[in-house]
mmCIF file of C-alpha atoms in Angstrom:
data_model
loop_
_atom_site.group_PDB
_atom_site.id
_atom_site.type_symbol
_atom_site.label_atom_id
_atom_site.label_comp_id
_atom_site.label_asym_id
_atom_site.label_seq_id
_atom_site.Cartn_x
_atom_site.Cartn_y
_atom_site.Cartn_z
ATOM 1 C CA UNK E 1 37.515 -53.080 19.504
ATOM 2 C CA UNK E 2 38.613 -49.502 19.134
ATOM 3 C CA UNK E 3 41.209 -50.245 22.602
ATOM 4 C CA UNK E 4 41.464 -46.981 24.611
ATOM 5 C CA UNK E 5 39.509 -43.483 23.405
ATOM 6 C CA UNK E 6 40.278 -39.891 24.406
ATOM 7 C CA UNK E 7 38.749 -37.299 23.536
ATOM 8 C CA UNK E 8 39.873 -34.356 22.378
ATOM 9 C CA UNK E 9 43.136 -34.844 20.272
ATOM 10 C CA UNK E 10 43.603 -30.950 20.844
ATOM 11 C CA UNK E 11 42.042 -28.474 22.596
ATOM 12 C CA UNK E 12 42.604 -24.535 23.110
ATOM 13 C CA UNK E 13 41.390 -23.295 26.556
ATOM 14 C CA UNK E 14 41.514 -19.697 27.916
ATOM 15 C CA UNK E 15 43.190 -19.215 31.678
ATOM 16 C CA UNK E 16 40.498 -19.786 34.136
ATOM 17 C CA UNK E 17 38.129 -22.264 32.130
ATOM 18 C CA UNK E 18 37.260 -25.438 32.774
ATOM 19 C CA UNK E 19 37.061 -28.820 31.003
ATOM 20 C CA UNK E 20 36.688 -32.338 30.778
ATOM 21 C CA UNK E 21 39.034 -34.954 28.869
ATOM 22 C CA UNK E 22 37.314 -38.141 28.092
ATOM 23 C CA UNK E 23 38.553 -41.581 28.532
ATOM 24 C CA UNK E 24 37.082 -44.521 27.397
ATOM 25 C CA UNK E 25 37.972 -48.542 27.416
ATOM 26 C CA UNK E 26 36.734 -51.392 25.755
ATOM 27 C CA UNK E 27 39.197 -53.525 27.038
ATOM 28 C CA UNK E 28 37.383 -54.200 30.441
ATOM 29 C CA UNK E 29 40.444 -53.578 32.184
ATOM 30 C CA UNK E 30 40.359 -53.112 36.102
ATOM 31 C CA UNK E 31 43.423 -50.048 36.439
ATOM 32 C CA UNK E 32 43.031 -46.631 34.525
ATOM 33 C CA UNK E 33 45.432 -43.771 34.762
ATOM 34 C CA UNK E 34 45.907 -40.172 33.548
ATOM 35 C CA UNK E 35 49.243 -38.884 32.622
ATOM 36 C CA UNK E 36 50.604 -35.902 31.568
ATOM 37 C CA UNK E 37 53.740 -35.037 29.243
ATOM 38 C CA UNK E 38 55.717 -31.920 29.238
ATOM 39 C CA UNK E 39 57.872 -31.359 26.318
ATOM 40 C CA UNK E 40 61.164 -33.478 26.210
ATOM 41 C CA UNK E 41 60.003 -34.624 29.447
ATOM 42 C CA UNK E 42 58.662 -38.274 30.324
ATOM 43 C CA UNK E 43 55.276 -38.771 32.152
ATOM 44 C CA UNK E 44 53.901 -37.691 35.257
ATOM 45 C CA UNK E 45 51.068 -39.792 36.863
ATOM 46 C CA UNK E 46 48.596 -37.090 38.070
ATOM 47 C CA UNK E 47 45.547 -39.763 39.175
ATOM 48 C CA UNK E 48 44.334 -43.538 39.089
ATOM 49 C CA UNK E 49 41.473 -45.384 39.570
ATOM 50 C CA UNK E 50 41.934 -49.509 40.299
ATOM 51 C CA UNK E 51 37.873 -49.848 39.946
ATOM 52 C CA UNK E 52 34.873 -48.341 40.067
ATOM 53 C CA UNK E 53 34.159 -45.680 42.854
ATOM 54 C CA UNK E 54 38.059 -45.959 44.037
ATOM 55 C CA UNK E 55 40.843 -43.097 42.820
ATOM 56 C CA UNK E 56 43.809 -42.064 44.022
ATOM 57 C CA UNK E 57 46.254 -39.467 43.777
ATOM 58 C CA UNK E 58 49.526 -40.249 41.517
ATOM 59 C CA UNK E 59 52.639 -37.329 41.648
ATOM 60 C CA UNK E 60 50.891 -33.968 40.427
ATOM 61 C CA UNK E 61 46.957 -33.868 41.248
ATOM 62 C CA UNK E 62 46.570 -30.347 42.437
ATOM 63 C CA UNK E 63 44.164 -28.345 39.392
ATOM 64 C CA UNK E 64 42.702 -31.619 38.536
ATOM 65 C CA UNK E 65 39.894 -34.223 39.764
ATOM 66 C CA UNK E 66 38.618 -37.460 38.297
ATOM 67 C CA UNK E 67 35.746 -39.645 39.114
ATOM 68 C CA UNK E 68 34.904 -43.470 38.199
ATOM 69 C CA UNK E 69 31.135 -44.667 37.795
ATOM 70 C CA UNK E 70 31.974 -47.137 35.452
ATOM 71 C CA UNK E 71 34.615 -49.788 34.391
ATOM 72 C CA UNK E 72 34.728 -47.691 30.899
ATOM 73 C CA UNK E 73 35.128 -44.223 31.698
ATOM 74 C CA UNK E 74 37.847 -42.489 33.309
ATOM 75 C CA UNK E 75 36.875 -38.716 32.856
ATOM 76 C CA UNK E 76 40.079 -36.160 33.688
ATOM 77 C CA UNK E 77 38.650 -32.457 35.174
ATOM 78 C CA UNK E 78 40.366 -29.355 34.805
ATOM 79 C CA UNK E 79 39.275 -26.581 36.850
ATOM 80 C CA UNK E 80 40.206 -22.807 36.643
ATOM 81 C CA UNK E 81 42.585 -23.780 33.662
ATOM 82 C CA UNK E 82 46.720 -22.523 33.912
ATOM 83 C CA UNK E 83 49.313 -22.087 31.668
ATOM 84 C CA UNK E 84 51.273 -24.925 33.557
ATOM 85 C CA UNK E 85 48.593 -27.021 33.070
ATOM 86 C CA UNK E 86 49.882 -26.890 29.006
ATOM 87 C CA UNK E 87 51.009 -30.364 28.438
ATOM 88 C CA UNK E 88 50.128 -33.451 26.576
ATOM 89 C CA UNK E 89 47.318 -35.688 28.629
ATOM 90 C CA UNK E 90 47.271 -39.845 28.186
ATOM 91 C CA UNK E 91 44.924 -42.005 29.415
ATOM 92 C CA UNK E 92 45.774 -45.195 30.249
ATOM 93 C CA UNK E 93 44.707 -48.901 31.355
ATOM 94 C CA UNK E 94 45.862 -52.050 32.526
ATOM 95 C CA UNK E 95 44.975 -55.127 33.910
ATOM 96 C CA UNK E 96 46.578 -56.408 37.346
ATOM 97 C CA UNK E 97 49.989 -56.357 36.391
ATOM 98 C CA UNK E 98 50.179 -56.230 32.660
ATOM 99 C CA UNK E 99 51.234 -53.891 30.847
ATOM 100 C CA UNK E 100 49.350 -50.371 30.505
ATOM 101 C CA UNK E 101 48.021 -49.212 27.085
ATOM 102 C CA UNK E 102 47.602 -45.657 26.017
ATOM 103 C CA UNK E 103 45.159 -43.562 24.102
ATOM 104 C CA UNK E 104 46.608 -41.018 21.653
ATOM 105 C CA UNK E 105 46.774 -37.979 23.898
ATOM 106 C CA UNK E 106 44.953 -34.945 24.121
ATOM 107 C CA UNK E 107 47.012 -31.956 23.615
ATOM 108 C CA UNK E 108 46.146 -29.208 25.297
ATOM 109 C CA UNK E 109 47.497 -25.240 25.095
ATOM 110 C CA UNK E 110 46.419 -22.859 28.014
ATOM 111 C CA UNK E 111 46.629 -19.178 26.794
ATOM 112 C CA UNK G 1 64.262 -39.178 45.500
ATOM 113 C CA UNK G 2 61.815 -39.436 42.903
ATOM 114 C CA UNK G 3 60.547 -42.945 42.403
ATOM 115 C CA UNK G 4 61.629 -43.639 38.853
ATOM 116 C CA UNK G 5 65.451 -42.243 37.539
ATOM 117 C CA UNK G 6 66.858 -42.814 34.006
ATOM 118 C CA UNK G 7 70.140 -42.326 32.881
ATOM 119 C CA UNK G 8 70.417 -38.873 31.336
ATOM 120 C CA UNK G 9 70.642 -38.345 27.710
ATOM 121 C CA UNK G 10 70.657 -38.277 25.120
ATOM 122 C CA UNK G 11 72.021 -41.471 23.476
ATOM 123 C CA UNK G 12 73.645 -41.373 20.367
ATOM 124 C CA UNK G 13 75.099 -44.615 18.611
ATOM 125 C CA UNK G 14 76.426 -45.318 15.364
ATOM 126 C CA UNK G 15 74.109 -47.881 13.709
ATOM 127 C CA UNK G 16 75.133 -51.409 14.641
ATOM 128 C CA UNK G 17 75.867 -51.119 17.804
ATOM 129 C CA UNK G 18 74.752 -52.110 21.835
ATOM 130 C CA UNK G 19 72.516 -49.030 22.959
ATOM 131 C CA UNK G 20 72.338 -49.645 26.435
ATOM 132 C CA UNK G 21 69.607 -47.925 28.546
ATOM 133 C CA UNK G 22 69.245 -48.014 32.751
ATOM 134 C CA UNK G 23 66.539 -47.416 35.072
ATOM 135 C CA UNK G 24 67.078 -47.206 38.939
ATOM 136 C CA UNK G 25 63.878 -47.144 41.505
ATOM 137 C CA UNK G 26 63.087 -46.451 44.646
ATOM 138 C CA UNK G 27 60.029 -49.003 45.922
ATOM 139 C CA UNK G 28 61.714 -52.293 47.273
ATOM 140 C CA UNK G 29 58.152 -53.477 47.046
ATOM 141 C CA UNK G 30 58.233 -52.885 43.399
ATOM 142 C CA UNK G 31 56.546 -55.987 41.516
ATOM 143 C CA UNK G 32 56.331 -54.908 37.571
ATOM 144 C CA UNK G 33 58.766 -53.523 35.348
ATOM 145 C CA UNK G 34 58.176 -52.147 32.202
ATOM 146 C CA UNK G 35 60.065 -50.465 28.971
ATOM 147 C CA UNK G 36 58.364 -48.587 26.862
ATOM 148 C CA UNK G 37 59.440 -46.651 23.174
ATOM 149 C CA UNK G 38 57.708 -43.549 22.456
ATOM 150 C CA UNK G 39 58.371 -41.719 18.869
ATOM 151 C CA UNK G 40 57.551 -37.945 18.845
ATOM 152 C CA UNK G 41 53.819 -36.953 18.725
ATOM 153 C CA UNK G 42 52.944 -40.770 19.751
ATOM 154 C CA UNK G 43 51.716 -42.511 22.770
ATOM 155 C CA UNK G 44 54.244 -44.790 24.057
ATOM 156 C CA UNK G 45 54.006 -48.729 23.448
ATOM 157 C CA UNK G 46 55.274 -51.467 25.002
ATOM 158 C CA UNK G 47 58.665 -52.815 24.538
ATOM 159 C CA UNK G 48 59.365 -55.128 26.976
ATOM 160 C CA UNK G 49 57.695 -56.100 30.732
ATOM 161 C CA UNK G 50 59.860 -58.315 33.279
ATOM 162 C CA UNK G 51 59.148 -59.208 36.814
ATOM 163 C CA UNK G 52 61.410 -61.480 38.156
ATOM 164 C CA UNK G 53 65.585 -61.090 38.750
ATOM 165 C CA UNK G 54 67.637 -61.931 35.744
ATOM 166 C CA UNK G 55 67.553 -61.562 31.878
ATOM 167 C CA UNK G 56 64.643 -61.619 29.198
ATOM 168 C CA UNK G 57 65.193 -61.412 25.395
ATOM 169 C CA UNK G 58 62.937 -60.707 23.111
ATOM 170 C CA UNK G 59 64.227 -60.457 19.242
ATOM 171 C CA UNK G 60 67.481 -57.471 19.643
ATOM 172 C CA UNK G 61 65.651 -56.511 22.933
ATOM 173 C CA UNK G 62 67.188 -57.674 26.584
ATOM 174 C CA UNK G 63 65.870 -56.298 29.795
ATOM 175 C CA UNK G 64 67.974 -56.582 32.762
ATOM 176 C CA UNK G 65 66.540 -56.623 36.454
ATOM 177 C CA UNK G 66 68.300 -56.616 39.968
ATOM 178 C CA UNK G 67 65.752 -55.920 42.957
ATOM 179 C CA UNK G 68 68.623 -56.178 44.935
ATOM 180 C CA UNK G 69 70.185 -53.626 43.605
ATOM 181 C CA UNK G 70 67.059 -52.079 42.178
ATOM 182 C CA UNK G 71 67.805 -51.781 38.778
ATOM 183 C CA UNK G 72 66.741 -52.586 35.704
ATOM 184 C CA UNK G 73 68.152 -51.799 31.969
ATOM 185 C CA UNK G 74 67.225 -52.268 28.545
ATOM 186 C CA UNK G 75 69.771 -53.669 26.239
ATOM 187 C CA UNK G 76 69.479 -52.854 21.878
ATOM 188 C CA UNK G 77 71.805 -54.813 19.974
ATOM 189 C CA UNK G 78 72.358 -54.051 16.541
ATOM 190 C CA UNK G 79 70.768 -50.658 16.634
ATOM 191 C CA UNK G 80 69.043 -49.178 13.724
ATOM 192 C CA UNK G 81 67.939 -45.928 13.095
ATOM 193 C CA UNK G 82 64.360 -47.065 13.581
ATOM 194 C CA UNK G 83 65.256 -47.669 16.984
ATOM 195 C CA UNK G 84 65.643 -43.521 17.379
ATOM 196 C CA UNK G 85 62.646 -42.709 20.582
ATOM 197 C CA UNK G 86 62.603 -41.889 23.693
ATOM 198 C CA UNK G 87 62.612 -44.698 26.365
ATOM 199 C CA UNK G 88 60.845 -44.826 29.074
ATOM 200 C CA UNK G 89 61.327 -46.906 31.934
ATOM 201 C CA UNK G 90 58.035 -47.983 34.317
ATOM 202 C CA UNK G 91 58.030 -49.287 37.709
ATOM 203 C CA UNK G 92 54.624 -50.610 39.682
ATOM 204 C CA UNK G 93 54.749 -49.543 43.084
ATOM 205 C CA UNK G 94 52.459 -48.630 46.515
ATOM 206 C CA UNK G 95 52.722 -51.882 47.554
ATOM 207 C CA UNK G 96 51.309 -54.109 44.938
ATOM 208 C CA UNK G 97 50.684 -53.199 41.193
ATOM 209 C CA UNK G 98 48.465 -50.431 41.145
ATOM 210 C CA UNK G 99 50.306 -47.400 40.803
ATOM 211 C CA UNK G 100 52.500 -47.169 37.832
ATOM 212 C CA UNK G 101 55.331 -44.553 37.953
ATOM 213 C CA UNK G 102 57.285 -43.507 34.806
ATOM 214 C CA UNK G 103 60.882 -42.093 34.606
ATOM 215 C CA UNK G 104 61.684 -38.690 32.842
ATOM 216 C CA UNK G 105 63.008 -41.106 29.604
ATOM 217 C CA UNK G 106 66.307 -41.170 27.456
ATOM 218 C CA UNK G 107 66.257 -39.918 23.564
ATOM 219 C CA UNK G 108 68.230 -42.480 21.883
ATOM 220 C CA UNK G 109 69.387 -41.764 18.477
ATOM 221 C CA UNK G 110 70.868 -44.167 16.151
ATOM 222 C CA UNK G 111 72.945 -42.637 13.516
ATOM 223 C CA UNK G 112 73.027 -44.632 10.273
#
């Protein structure tokens, strides 16, 4: 039961690329988020998905977009990568009103 | 107004003490209420959920919650220097308990 995956732990991408941070969840929970951290800073929802086929914008979406086929995978999209876009990333999921639990972050540098 | 405020830090408290930590929101709708500790370079974790007006204690951990006034703290007694994180405070909101919003945290540090 390994709980809630990301992958990468840390990535280096060059202004304008694109990529993918994976999310996966064993935990067959319903809600799944992505959140980002800036330094000293707490986090910022950017999207969530409450099923299947349904997302939603959460406080800072623009430069990213998500999709949900499954129950288990919450994939995060970065296109035309920005230095602002520098942060720490956290998946997370939850079910109904429980608590959320969080994968160990991706950290990601823009140069 | 953003959705989620914290107190602003940071916290410092001689070892022993009450660290005492508030949260205000903006959703009257708000259902779910959630601390959370986060040490550096680590995802947060769960501290303590409440959803319902009053007190909960757990161990040296108390969460507070008004909807009245909608608030909602996070009382430490006897501090320790483990206790040294950031605190994050989480609120459910849009309505139901979908969307869950996160303040901008308080560093807490407990000096021995």
């Amino acid at each position: 039961n390994a709980g809630v995956t990301q992958t990468p732990k840390f990535r280096i991408l060059k202004i304008g690329q694109s990529m993918t941070l994976q999310c996966t969840q064993d935990m067959n929970h319903n809600y799944m988020y992505w959140y980002r951290q800036d330094p000293g800073m707490g986090l910022k929802l950017i999207y969530y998905s409450v099923g299947a086929g349904i997302t939603d914008k959460g406080e800072v979406p623009n430069g990213y977009n998500v999709s949900r086929s499954t129950t288990e995978d919450f994939p995060l999209r970065l296109e035309l990568a920005a230095p602002s876009q520098t942060s720490v990333y956290f998946c997370a999921t939850r079910f109904g009103g429980t608590e959320a639990f969080f994968g160990q972050g991706t950290r990601l540098t823009v140069v | 107004q953003k959705e989620v405020e914290q107190n602003s830090g940071p916290l410092s408290v001689p070892e022993g003490a009450i660290a005492s930590l508030n949260c205000t929101y903006s959703d009257r709708g708000s259902q779910s209420f959630f601390w959370y500790r986060q040490y550096s370079g680590k995802s947060p974790e769960l501290i303590m959920s409440i959803y319902s007006n009053g007190d909960k204690e757990d161990g040296r951990f108390t969460a507070q919650l008004n909807k009245a006034s909608q608030y909602v703290s996070l009382l430490i007694r006897d501090s320790q220097p483990s206790d040294s994180a950031t605190y994050l405070c989480a609120v459910t909101s849009q309505g139901g308990s979908e969307k869950l919003v996160f303040g901008k945290g308080t560093k807490l540090t407990v000096n021995p």
